Coordinates of C-alpha atoms in Angstrom, one line a residue:
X130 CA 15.4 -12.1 21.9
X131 CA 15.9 -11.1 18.4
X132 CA 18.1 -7.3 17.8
X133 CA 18.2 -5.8 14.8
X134 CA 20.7 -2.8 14.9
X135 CA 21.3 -0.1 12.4
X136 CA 20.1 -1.8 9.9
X137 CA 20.5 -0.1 6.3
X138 CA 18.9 -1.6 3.0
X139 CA 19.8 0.4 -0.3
X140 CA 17.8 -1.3 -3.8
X141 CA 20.3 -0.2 -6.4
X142 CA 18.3 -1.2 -9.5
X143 CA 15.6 1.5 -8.7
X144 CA 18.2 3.5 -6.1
X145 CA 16.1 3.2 -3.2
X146 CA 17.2 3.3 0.5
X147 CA 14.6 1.2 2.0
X148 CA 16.2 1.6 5.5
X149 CA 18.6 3.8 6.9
X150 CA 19.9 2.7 9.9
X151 CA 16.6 1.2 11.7
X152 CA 16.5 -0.6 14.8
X153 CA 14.2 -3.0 16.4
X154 CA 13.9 -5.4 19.2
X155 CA 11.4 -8.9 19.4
X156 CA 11.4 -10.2 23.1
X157 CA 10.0 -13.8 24.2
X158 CA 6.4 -13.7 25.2
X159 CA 5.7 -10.2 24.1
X160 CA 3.4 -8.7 21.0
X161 CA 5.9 -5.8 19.1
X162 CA 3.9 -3.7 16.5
X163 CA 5.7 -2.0 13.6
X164 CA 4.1 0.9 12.5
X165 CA 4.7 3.9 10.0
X166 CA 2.9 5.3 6.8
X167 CA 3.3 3.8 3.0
X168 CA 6.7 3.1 2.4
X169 CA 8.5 4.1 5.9
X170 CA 10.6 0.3 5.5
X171 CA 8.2 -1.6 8.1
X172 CA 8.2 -5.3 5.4
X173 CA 11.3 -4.6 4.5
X174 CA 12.8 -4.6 7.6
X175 CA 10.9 -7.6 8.7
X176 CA 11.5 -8.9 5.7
X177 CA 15.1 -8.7 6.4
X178 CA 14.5 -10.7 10.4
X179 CA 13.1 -13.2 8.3
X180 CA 15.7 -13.7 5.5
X181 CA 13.8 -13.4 2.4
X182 CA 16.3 -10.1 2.4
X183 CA 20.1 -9.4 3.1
X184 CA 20.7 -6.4 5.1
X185 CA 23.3 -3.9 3.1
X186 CA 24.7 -3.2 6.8
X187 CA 23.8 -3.9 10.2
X188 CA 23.6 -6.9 12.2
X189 CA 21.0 -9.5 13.3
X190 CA 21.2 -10.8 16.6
X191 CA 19.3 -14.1 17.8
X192 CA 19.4 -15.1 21.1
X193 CA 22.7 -13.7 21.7
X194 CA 23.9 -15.4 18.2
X195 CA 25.1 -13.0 15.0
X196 CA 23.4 -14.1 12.0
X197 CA 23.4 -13.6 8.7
X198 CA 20.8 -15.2 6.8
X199 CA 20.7 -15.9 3.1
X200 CA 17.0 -17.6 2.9
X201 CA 14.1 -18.1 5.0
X202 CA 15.0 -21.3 5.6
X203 CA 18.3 -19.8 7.8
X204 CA 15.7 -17.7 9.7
X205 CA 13.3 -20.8 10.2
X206 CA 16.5 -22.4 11.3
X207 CA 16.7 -19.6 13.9
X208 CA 13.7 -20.0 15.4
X209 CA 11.6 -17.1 13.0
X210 CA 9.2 -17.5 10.1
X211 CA 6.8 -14.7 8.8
X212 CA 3.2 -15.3 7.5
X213 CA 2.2 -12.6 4.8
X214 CA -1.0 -11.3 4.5
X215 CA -1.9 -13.1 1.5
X216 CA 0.3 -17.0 2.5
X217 CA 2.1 -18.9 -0.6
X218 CA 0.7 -21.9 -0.3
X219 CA 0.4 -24.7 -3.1
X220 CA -2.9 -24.9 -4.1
X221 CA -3.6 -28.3 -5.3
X222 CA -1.9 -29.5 -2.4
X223 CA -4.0 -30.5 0.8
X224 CA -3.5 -28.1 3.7
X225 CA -2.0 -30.5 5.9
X226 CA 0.7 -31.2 3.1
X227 CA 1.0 -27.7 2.7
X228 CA 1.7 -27.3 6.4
X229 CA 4.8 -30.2 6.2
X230 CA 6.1 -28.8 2.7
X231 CA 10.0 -28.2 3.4
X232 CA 10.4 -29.4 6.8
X233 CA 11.1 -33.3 6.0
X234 CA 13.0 -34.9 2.9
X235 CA 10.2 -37.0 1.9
X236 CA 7.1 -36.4 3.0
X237 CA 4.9 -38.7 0.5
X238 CA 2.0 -40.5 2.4
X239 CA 2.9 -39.9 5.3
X240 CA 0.4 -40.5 7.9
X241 CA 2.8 -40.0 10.7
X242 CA 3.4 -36.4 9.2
X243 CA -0.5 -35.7 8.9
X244 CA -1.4 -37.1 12.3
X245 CA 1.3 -34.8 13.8
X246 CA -0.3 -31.8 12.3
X247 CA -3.7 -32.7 13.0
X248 CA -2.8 -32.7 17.0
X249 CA -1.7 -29.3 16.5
X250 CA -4.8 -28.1 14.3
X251 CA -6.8 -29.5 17.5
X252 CA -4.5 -27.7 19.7
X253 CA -4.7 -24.6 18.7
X254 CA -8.7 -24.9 17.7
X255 CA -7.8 -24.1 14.2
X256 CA -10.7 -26.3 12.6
X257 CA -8.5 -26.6 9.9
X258 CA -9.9 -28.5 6.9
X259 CA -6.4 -30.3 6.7
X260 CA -7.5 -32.9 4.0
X261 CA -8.8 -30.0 1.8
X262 CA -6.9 -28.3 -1.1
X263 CA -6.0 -25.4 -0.7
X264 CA -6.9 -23.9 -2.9
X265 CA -10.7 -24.2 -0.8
X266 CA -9.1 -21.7 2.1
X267 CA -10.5 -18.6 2.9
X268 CA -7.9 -15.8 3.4
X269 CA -8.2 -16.3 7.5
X270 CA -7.7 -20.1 7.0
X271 CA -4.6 -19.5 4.9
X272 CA -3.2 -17.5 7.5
X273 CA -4.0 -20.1 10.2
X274 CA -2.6 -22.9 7.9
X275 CA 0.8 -20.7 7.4
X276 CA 0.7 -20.2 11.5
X277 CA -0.2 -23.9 11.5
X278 CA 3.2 -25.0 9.3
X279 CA 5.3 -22.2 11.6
X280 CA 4.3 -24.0 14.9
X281 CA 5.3 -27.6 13.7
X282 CA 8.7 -26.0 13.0
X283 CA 8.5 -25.4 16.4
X284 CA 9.6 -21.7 15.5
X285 CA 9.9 -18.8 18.9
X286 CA 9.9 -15.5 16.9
X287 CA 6.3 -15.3 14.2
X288 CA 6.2 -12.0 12.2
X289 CA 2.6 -10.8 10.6
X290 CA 2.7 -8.4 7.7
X291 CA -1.0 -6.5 8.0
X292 CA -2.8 -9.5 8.9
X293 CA -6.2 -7.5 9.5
X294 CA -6.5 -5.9 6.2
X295 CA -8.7 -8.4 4.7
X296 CA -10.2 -10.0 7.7
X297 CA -13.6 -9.1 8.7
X298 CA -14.0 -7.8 12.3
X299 CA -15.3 -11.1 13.5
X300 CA -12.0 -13.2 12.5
X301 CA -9.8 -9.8 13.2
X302 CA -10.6 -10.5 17.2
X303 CA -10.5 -14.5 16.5
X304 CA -7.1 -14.1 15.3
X305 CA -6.1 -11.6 18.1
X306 CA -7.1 -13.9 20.4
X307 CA -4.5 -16.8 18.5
X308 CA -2.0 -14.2 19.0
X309 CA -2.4 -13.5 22.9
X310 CA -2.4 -17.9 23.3
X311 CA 1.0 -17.5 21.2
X312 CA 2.4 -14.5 23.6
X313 CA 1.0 -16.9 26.8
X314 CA 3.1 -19.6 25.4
X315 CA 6.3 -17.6 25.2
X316 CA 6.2 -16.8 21.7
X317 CA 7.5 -13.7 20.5
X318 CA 4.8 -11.8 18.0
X319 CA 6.1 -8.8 15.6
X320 CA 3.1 -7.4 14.1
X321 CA 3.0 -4.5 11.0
X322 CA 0.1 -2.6 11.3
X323 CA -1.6 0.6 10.8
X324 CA -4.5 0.8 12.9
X325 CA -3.0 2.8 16.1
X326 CA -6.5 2.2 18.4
X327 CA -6.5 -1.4 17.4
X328 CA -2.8 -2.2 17.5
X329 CA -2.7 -0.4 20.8
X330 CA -5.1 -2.5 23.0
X331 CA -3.7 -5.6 21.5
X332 CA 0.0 -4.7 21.9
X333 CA 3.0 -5.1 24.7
X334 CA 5.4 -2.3 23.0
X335 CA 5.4 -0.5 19.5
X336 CA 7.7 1.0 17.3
X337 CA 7.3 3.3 14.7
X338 CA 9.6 4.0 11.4
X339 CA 9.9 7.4 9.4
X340 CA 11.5 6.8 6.3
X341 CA 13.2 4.4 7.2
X342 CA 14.8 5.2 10.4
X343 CA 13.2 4.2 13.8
X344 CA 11.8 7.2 15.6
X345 CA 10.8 5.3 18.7
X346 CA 9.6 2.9 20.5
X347 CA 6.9 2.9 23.1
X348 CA 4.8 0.6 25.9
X349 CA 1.4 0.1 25.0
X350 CA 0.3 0.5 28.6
X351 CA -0.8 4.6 28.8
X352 CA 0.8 5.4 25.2
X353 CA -1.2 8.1 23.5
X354 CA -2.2 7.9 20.3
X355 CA -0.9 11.4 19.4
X356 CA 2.1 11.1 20.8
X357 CA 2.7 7.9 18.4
X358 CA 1.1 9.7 15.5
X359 CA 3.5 12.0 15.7
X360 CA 6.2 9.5 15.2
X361 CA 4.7 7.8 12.3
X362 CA 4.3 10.9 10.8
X363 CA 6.6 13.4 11.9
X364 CA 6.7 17.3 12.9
X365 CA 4.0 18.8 11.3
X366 CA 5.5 22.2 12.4
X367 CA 7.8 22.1 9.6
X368 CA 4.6 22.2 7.1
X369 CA 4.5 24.9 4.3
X370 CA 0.7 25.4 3.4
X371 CA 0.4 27.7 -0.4
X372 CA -2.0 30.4 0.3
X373 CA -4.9 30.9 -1.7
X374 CA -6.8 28.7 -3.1
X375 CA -5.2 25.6 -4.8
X376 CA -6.4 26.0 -8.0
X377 CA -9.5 27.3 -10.1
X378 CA -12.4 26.5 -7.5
X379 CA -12.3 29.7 -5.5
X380 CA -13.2 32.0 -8.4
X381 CA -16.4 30.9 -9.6
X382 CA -15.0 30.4 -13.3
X383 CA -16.4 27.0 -13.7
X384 CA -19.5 27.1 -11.8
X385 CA -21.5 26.1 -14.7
X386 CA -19.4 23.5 -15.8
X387 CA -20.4 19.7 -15.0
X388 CA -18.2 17.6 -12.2
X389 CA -15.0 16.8 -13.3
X390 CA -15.8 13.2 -11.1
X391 CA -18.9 12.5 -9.5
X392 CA -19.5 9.1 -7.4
X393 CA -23.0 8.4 -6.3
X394 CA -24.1 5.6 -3.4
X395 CA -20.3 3.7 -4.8
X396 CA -19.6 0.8 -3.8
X397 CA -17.2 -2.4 -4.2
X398 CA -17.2 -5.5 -3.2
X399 CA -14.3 -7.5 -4.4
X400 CA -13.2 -11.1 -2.5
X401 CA -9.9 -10.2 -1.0
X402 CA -10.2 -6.4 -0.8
X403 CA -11.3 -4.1 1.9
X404 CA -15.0 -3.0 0.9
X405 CA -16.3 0.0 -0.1
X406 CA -19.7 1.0 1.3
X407 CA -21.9 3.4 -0.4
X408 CA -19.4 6.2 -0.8
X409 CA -20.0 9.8 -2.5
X410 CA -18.2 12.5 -3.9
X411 CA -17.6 15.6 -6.0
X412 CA -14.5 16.5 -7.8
X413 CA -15.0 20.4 -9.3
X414 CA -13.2 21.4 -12.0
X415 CA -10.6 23.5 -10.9
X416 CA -10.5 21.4 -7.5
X417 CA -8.5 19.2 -5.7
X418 CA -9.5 16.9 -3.5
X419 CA -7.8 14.7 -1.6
X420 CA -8.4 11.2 -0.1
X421 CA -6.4 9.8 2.6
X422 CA -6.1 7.1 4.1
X423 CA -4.1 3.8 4.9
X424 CA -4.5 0.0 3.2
X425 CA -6.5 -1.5 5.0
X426 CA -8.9 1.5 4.7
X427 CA -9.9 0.5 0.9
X428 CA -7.6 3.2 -0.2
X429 CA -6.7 1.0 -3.1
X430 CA -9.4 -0.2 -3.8
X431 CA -11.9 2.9 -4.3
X432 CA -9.0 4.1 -6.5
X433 CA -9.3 1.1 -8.8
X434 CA -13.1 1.4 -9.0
X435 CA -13.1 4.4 -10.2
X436 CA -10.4 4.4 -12.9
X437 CA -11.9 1.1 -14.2
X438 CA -10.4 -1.5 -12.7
X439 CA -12.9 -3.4 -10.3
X440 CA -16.3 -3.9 -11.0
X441 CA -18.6 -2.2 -8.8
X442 CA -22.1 -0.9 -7.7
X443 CA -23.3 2.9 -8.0
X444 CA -22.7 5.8 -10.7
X445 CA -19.5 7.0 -11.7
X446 CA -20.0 10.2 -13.6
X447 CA -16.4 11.2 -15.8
X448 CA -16.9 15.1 -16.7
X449 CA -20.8 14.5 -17.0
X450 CA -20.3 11.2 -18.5
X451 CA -22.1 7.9 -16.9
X452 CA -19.7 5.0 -17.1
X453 CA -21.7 1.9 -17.4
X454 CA -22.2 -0.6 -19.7
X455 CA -22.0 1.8 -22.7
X456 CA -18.4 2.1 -22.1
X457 CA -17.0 -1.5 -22.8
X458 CA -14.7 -3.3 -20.2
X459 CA -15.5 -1.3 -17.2
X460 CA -14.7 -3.1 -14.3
X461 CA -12.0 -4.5 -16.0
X462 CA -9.0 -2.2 -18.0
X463 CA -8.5 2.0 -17.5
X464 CA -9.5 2.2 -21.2
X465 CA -13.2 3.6 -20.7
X466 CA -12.2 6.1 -18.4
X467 CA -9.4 7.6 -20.6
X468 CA -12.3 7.2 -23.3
X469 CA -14.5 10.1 -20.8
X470 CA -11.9 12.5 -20.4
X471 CA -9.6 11.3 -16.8
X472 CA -6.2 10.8 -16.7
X473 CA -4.5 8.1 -14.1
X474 CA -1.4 7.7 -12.2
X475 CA -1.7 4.5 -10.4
X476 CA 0.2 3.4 -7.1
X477 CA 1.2 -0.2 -9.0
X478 CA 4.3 0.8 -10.9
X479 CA 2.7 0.0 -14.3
X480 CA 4.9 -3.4 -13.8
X481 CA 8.1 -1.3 -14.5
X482 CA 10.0 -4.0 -12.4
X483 CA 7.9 -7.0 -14.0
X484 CA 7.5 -6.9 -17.4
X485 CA 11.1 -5.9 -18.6
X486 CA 9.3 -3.1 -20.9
X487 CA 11.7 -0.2 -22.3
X488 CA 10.7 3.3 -21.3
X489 CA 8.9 3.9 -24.6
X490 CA 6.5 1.0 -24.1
X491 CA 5.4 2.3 -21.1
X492 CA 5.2 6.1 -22.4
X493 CA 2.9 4.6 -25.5
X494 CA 0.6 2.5 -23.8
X495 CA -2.2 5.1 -23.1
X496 CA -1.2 7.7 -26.1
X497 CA -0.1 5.8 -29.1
X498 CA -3.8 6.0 -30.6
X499 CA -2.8 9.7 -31.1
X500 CA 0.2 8.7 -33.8
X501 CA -1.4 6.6 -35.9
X502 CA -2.3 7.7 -39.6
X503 CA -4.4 5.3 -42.2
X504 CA -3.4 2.6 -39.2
X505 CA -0.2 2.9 -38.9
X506 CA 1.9 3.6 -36.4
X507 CA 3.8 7.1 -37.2
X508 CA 7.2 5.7 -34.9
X509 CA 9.3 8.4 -35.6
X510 CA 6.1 11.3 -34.1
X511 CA 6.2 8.5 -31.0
X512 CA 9.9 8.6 -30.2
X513 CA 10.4 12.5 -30.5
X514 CA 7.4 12.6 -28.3
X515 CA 8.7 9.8 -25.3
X516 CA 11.8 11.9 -25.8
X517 CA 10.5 14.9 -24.6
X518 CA 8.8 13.7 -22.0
X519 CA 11.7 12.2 -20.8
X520 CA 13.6 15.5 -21.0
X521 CA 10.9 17.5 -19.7
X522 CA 10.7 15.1 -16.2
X523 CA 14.3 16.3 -15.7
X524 CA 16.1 12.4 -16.4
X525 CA 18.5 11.8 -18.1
X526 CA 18.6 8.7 -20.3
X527 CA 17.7 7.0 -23.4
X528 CA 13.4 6.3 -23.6
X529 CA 14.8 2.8 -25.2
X530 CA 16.3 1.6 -21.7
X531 CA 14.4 -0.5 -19.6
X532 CA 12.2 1.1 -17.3
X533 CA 13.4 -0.9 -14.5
X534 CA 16.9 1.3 -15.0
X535 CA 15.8 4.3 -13.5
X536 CA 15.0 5.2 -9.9
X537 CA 11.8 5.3 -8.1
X538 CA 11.3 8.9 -8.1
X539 CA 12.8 9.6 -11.7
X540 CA 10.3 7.2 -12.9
X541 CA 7.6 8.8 -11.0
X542 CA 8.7 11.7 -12.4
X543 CA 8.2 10.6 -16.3
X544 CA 4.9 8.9 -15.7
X545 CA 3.6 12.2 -14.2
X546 CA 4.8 14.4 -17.4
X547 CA 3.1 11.2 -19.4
X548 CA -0.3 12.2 -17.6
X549 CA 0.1 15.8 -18.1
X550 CA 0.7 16.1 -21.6
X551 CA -2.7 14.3 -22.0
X552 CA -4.5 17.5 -20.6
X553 CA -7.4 15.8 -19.2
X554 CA -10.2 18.0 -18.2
X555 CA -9.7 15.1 -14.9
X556 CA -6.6 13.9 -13.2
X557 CA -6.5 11.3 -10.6
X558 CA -3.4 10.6 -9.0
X559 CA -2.5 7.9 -6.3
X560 CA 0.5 8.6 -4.2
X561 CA 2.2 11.3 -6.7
X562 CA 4.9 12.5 -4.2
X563 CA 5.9 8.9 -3.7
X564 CA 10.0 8.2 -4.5
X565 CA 10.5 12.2 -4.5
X566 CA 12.8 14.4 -2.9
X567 CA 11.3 17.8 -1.2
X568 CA 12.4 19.9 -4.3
X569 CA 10.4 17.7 -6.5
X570 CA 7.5 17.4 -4.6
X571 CA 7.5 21.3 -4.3
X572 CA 7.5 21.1 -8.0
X573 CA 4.9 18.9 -8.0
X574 CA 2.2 21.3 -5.9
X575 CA 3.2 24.2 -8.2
X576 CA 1.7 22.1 -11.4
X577 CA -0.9 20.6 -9.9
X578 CA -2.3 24.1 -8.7
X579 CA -1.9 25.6 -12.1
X580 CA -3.4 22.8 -13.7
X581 CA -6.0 23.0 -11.5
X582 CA -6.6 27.0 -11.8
X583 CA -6.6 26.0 -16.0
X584 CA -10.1 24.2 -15.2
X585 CA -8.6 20.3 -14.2
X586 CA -10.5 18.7 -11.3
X587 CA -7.7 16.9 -9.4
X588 CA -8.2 13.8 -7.2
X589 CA -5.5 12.5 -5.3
X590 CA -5.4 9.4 -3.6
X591 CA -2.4 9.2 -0.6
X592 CA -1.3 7.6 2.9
X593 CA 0.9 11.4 3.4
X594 CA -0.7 13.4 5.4
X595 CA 1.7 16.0 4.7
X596 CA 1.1 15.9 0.8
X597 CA -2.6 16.3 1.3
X598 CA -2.0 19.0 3.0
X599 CA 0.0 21.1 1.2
X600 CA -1.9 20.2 -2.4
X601 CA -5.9 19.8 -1.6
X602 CA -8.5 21.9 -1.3
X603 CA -10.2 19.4 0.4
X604 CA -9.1 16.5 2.0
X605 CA -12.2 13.4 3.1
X606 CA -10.3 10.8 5.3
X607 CA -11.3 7.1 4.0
X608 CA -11.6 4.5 6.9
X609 CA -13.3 0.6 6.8
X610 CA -14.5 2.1 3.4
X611 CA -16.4 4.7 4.4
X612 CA -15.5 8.7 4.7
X613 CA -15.0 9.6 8.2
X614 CA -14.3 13.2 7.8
X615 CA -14.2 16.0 5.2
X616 CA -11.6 19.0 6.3
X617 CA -11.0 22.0 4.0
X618 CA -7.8 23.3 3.6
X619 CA -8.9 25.7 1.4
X620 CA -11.7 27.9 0.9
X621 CA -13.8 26.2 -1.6
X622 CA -16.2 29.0 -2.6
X623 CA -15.8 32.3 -2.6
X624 CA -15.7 34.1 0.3
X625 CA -15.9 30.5 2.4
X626 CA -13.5 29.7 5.1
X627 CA -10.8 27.0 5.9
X628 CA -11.6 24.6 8.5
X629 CA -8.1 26.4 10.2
X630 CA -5.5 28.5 9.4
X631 CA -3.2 26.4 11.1
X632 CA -1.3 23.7 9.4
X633 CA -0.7 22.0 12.4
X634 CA -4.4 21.4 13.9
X635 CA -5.3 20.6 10.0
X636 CA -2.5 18.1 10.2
X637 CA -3.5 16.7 13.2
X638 CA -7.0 16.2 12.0
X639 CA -6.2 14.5 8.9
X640 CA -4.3 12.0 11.0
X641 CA -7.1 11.3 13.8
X642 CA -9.8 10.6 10.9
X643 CA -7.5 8.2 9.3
X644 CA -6.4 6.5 12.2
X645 CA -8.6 7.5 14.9
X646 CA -11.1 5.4 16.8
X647 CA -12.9 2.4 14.7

C-alpha cells in the first residue's frame, strides 16, 4: 500500500500552495481515481508519489517503508512509476529501446534485452511495433510503450495523469480494459480524471481534492455522482449571484449593433487535441457568456481556435468581421484577431516561467505598435505605460523584474489590466479568476460587468463553476466538443427570465452538463 499523509507543497517562485495538507491512499489490486477541477493539486500530488516532486511536508509511506524520494528513479525503486498523458519517450529510438532506457547499464544490441520485452508486448497483447521509432507511435501506443517499460521494471503501484483525454472512445475502453488485467494481477492503479460517469464504472474507490486539500474519499460501488460533485466542487450554498443583469445585454442599447463574436458550424480538428464538432455561438455586445467545461472537453482547444491559434473549419465573425484568409496567419499567432477588435487572456501563462522575459516584455508584446513614431520605438511612452499597469493591478514591484518573480495571482492580475487598457469592443478570457483570492475575484466581476454594460461582449472560458456563475449571463457547458447545455443566469432580453433564481439549482446544472452522462 502506498499513504500519502498531509501532504503540503508550497512553489515559492510564483508563491503557490499546490497542496495543503492532502491525503491519499493506493492499495494492491485496486483502481483509485483522483479527481477535482483545474488546479485542485490532483498532478502535483501524484507527481509527488512518483518523485519527479519533493513534498514541503508530509510523509510517503510504501509498503510500511517512509520514503523520501529525490527522483523518479527512487520511486521506480519503490515499486511506482507514472505514465503522462503525453509519454517522454526518445523519438529516434526504437520502442523496444525506449522501453529498456534506464533500467540496465549498457543496453547496446542487446537482443537478450529486446526479446525480454517482446514476451511482454505479447503478454499483454500490446501489438507493439517494438522495432519502430518512435517517433511512428500514435498517442495510445505511446502510452502502451510507457506501460510497457513500467512492467519490465516489474513496478506494483502505476499512476495515469488523464489518460482519456486524447484517446478516442474505441482505445478509451481498450485501455480500460489494460487497466482491469493490471488490477487482476495485483497491481495497484491511481488514475486522475475528470469524467465522474466514466471514472465511476471503471473505478474501486475515488477521491476528490478542493484546493488542495482532500475532501473525501468514496467506493465506487452505489456512489452518486452528486454527492461526489459536490466534493470536487464544493458548497454551492455559499454562492453570491449580482442581481441584474451582468452587463449591457438587458437594456436593448446595442440591439443594432453587430456580434461582438459570432462562430458558425466551428470546428477543429487538430492531432493530439480533443475535437471540436460543428459548434455555434453568439457573443452580444454588452454580454457575457460563459463556456465551461473540463480538458478533456476541448475547452482548450475551442479557445485557441478562436483567438487564432489552431487552424480550423467554419466562420469566425470578430465584431462583424470574417477572419479568413484576408487576415494573414490565422490558424497560427493571435495577431489577426487583435487586428478585428478582441482582446485575449490565455490559460498558458504567456511563458512567464519559460522564457525568462522581464515584466515589460510581456506588457509590450500586444501594445507596443501603439508607441511607435516615424518607426521608432517611443521607450520612455512604454515604460510610464507598463508602470501603470503595474500600479493599477495593485503589485508592487519594478515592470523590469522578471515575470517569473511575481505570484500567480499578482501576475494574473497585471495581464488582466494589460487586456483592459486595450478597450476591445470583445474580450475573451480563459480562466480569469485563476491564482486569485475571493476579494480579487469579487473585483474581478465588478469590471467585467461594467465593462460589459460600456458595450464589450465578454467570453469566458473556465473549469469553475462557481466563476461562471457569478459573472455570465449565459453559461453553454462544452463536453466531447460539442455544447450540451445552455443555462441563463441572467435575463438576456428584456423582460426575459433566468433559467432559476436559485444559485444553487443553477450551480448544480452547470456541473451535470459538464460532467454528466457521456
Amino acid at each position: 500500500m502506498v499513504l500519502l499523509h498531509r501532504i503540503h507543497k508550497y512553489f515559492a517562485p510564483n508563491g503557490v500552495t499546490a497542496l495543503d495538507g492532502a491525503d491519499f491512499e493506493l492499495r494492491e489490486g485496486e483502481i483509485h481515481a483522483l479527481v477535482g477541477e483545474n488546479g485542485a493539486g490532483k498532478s502535483t500530488l501524484m507527481h509527488i508519489m512518483a518523485g519527479f516532486l519533493k513534498a514541503s511536508e508530509g510523509v510517503v509511506i510504501v509498503d510500511g517503508r517512509e520514503e523520501r524520494f529525490s527522483s523518479p528513479a527512487n520511486a521506480l525503486a519503490a515499486g511506482i512509476g507514472m505514465v503522462r498523458q503525453h509519454p517522454r519517450l526518445a523519438p529516434e529510438f526504437s520502442v523496444w529501446e525506449n522501453c529498456a532506457l534506464g533500467s540496465e547499464k549498457s543496453f547496446w544490441f542487446s537482443r537478450r534485452l529486446a526479446k525480454e520485452i517482446a514476451a511482454i508486448n505479447e503478454r499483454w497483447n500490446f501489438g507493439l511495433p517494438l522495432e519502430r521509432p518512435a517517433s511512428e507511435l500514435t498517442v495510445s501506443q505511446g502510452q502502451k510503450a510507457a506501460i510497457l517499460a513500467l512492467l519490465r521494471r516489474d513496478v506494483k503501484y502505476l499512476i495515469f495523469d488523464e489518460p482519456t483525454a486524447v484517446l478516442s472512445p474505441r482505445e478509451t475502453e481498450t485501455l480500460f480494459g489494460l487497466f482491469r488485467k493490471l488490477r487482476d494481477e495485483g497491481k495497484g492503479i491511481a488514475l486522475i480524471s475528470h469524467k465522474l460517469n466514466e471514472t465511476l464504472s471503471l473505478v474501486d474507490r475515488v477521491t476528490a481534492l478542493r484546493k488542495g486539500k482532500t475532501t473525501g474519499t468514496l467506493d465506487a460501488a452505489g456512489a452518486e455522482e452528486a454527492r461526489l460533485a459536490a466534493l470536487i466542487f464544493g458548497n454551492s450554498g455559499a454562492l453570491v449571484r449580482p442581481e441584474g443583469p451582468a452587463g449591457g445585454s438587458g437594456s436593448g442599447e446595442f440591439v443594432n449593433a453587430p456580434p461582438a463574436l459570432e462562430l458558425k458550424n466551428l470546428s477543429v480538428n487538430v492531432p493530439g487535441r480533443p475535437l471540436i464538432r460543428g459548434v455555434n455561438l453568439r457573443v452580444p455586445p454588452g454580454g457575457i457568456v460563459g463556456i465551461g467545461g473540463v480538458r478533456d472537453s476541448g475547452l482548450e482547444t475551442l479557445e485557441m481556435a478562436v483567438t487564432g491559434y489552431l487552424p480550423l473549419s467554419g466562420t469566425i465573425l470578430v465584431n462583424g468581421k470574417e477572419l479568413d484568409g484576408r487576415f494573414r496567419g490565422f490558424g497560427k499567432n493571435v495577431r489577426p484577431f487583435r487586428a478585428a477588435g478582441g482582446s485575449y487572456l490565455g490559460t498558458r501563462g504567456e511563458g512567464r516561467e519559460e522564457t525568462g522575459l522581464s515584466t515589460r516584455d510581456i506588457l509590450v508584446i500586444h501594445a507596443h505598435r501603439r508607441f511607435r513614431k516615424h518607426g521608432f520605438l517611443e521607450t520612455a511612452k512604454l515604460a510610464a505605460w507598463s508602470k501603470r499597469i503595474i500600479r493599477a493591478a495593485g503589485v508592487a514591484g519594478p515592470d523590469t523584474v522578471l515575470a517569473s518573480s511575481f505570484s500567480g495571482g499578482q501576475f494574473q492580475r497585471i495581464l488582466f489590466v494589460r487586456e483592459l487598457a486595450e478597450k476591445s469592443p470583445l474580450l475573451v478570457l480563459a480562466e480569469p479568476g485563476r491564482g486569485l483570492d475571493q476579494k480579487s475575484k469579487n473585483k474581478l466581476a465588478v469590471i467585467l460587468r461594467e465593462r460589459a454594460a460600456a458595450g464589450a461582449g465578454i467570453l469566458i472560458f473556465s473549469t469553475d463553476c462557481e466563476e461562471l456563475l457569478s459573472v455570465c449571463d449565459t453559461v453553454m457547458a462544452l463536453r466531447n466538443g460539442l455544447f450540451s447545455d445552455t443555462i441563463a443566469i441572467r435575463p438576456a432580453e428584456p423582460g426575459g427570465t433566468a433559467d432559476s433564481a436559485d444559485p444553487r439549482a443553477l450551480l448544480n446544472r452547470i456541473q451535470k452538463a459538464m460532467v454528466g452522462d457521456e
